[in-house]
């Protein structure tokens, strides 16, 4: 089956077909089978079947899918209490029991400790938006999701839940990408940018969309369209590189693949981040932490970082997430974090760009996080002196609609009752949030087909597409004397950081490099712990520090290269500084999250490398330190320039 034919592959087996054809079935007075099977609220009005969400025995405007969305939004808004409106304005992390039950259990691991329970938040705080960290198998996740939606039906107005997730299709979960597990595995976004093919990007997003839909994930907390102009920044792997034009093209295709031409029952809503661009961090240090809060623009290049967001606006991204950082030295812009910043949210985003979608903060701007005995301070940069109420008020007054990773509806209620915020201002945000739920079809059919989830998520077709993208993204940087491709099954090979069992399919694997015809080694861009992160359990997920290999680690690599002809592959989650390694290698390949088999398929000529660097590789750490954080292609005499890439 071709990728084109997989556009609604999952739907053809039941789940997405039911959702996609919903509007037609309404015309025929039929509710989808998944609704009939799961919902206990089906009623009939004049021969028309509907979900009686408020349990009043009559068809309300907001329950009628034949009515315009704006009418439905306003009807529901009038019925909501202030407490229910306030609950809508929070995105709470939740955890999923391994057996798919929704009863509350004590936290048993690191991720679970960061996730409040779901039912309590629905009952006590009227929360209707949850994001997922660790999850079980797809069929179990689908069972949990349907149970949560059925529980939401029991609430006073039956407002359905919106479930969100960070990326789930990358090879290495890390802190920003959830472990792929049974989802199809693809290269990092940086690798998709190395391919540079709009259609490939849209295909990826479309496949991921189908997998998300199958388990009930209706909002993706991505794409990350920050420009990677500061090479030491730990979050480069999640970007599309440092070039604004390339990133803009990738952003457009990405959002189209998830949302479609128009938001609907088949869509996964995109939350594009991190406005107005999180790449130019001072010294590459990330503002998740107290030791670095400033986003700097020594090249006076603020507007350049807005270009991918302009593409996202044209693609009608459903939501925007600002970053933690503090804009430094920008005329007319207060030096406080972006979500606290009225000049950024109201004046720039709302007024200049006329953006009327949802704006949601990054996670944890108001409350300190507690992980065991460790306290992770709230990222309230520039307003640390404000108390909880003042922080929430400041964020809403800046123009934000929703607070990520917080559970503070009572604070909003108090602010309104104390006259510090108007209910009219709260209504502005709730309208945007309700509109998105209606556009996604959640009020009409929030349920998934549990039996199909396991067939759709990580299907052989989808896994193959991800593997093909891994091969295609590999970037050949050096190929002395046409060393590559190697002859299949004719060489003695020494491998390092490669599974010998996988390598055995390509040649005779030997344990001693002196016995080998050629060595093939896999490396990763170095990183070094910095003193400021000591004792912080979150900091270990961030790759800070220099980008070059040092001391014995470097010498061991060089010794191997001098002892035997060596093919070097290096994973670029940040731009590595590798002049000596490159000089002594017979061949050099960059990868962005590719498995051993994908690499060896290219090395041995089963596939040709097709990637081009979406970031430049500096020639020295001195050159890195002399760069301006906000400028692309700013490294003096780079080892490999942006866009470089060879093939066979």
Steps between C-alpha positions, in 0.01 A plus 500: 500500500643840405515793739230672293273204550560511875342847529203340670644150531398475862156635422440235234525243778230667706609775738578794276232409248247538779637840595561625145147415383332644807352805327343282232351268761350797684321587179367143498402533868758242607750529781831317453515150639771599746262755655211253517725241660671726754259780586220462749348833398338427163158664469256565215335831412247489217672195359846660535756320716731709716713484817312653791812637665327705770253218572195730480302285256494756220719599204704807590672712240848390614396133462380545141774435240280657230536843658789741427795458734487858624134452603591183685790673677286790617220271616738295712682807630172633644445174687847484656576613852803713572661193660448294184644778286805524723561124476504526122804727521746239631691219329569241768751215469337165569615142526361182351475178699671208331173304482299789353296561815432856610493444875768701677826329592808627687788627287754222445763663280659831400251596227201394706619725784469795263141411403194573715215254477220559251166424667569725797582787268174451307290483815670765708636744244293436185816431299424392141850511350765240589844419362667160509849394600558125536231283337427127468442303178270666242198277559524558876544874448186500284307321776618758755407785266145376444451449873616855565259637238214296648587643841497850348148430368383476861603856581231766510537614138676195359786706356739254328869478577784611275806275534841631392854369471853604423656317200466119510666396175868562567759229567628650828235622741709734714327779690328664207396195296298225659635148439368369169434147634247357255450819301677513165860620538638784289810720501496815709335807344856612423535187286175566315636847430822339370283321245342835422204351312164664574314185396711278724431734792127498434502120469668470839251733665208323335614159626563634849155663486338164432686339788405782736136483394489126558572543872316828556784755488333802338762769556873479429728724706712559190644594249800671656594764243774680694801583285822324607728803476683429829676163454538424871124514574377157621175501301632510145400141414134601523536789255518517121846659516633851474364615163171693516393418143553124546333508841202689359447241226527214747262675741235542233514134393511379861187687606316397184577135569358518852211739451405458133386793291244580769457387859248219527421160647807352329739767628757510774530865603854638491644714779794672331785602729685694636385850402678729412783249447703328773827449316717799601573398859798672661796263488263218398370465857130422521247708700345192658752585772570793729858540383399630156191705430605731219429466131747725317523665160855631451449491123176702526325208331176470699276511190683213333380265774138595433499370142410134575214622720370709214486178299315332787242779506438458127457127556241583771675338792241435768714621789822679589733439796744774612832404660641562847773745406529873563550720190805712566561846357191523276357854470158528661507144633513444874763253616264237639426147377308481172172370647503787751579747225213712367719655232567152359159335543250782454688759295705269276309173480140617535509845344781496243443143381124501571532157657173387662588138576580358841812619682624258766800552726785256522479274803558620855509880491314562823554219751820336620527134404592234755684186396567302816690737725612719211314826435498611134433876507220643289629667184362839602798683359492872555199478733646280772381751760132448410286256696286227342193719446704781352679264262176350370350847461808625316494205255131547417535876467789442258251327267555130577201261499631192675763406758701186435587258779306688766183425701387833638140570390413618851750782453321624187164480675633707788658756267162551329304516825750748640455720193861459381397321180172539316288199408480649151878457469469138616224445242734613219735213578226244566342577162828417326539178699141388441520585132797268458319211673201549270720526189665169592158333523550403863148599606352275233728196521788501747544120502748273320476141380700308760529193279668693219754699703758220509467442125549865411773613741838372382351309205756332269425759232561789736815345648641448151433864412693610809793273418511632143512857635788407731703373204411798286597750770856366542744767386829400336762761588821331386577208269875477439596305187138388463532278805122469514299307416674195646478159336224291654608183686862519374677684781619439853347780703567632848203682652462724804168616644327280241319175576735223372200282418366769267845560348546126431246524218736734311844347555718287727515670839837478680586596857848637428525809275845377385324207331246718326492634147300795626355639823152650531436701816207700629548814710279765655558872533678544835353680798643584838329550837516856625527596865167681509304180424648295785230331707224585252325179378362679194832649385641163395262497205657820365822472300693810601859607455768469233444318172845349447653167605776534758785310660502120495161481330637690201833319501334155493302600192807639324705191587237276343482716187878476461505124560233404247296681232200632692145602411371740765131564559402772748160581646438874490264611773723810497769602248812299587849652477703218341788637283757232600248215476387618159857539375594143592178326396473324164131584497282716725121484537262711708181351637204648686357191663548193277531137604797275428330326209408830334861618528651177369255489211648830385861411579472182294314659211152357537382861520664826400548778758279798420523741792646850508611675817219714648767649732862589440778313682751742657873445461591580862356589838664840465287559192191391696573738785550787257163447330200727555218299653227634270683474167489202261813373318710718733792268571836607357637252243255217583619144454181421305261771387123507527348303213806283438451135410642243258359187346615201292 
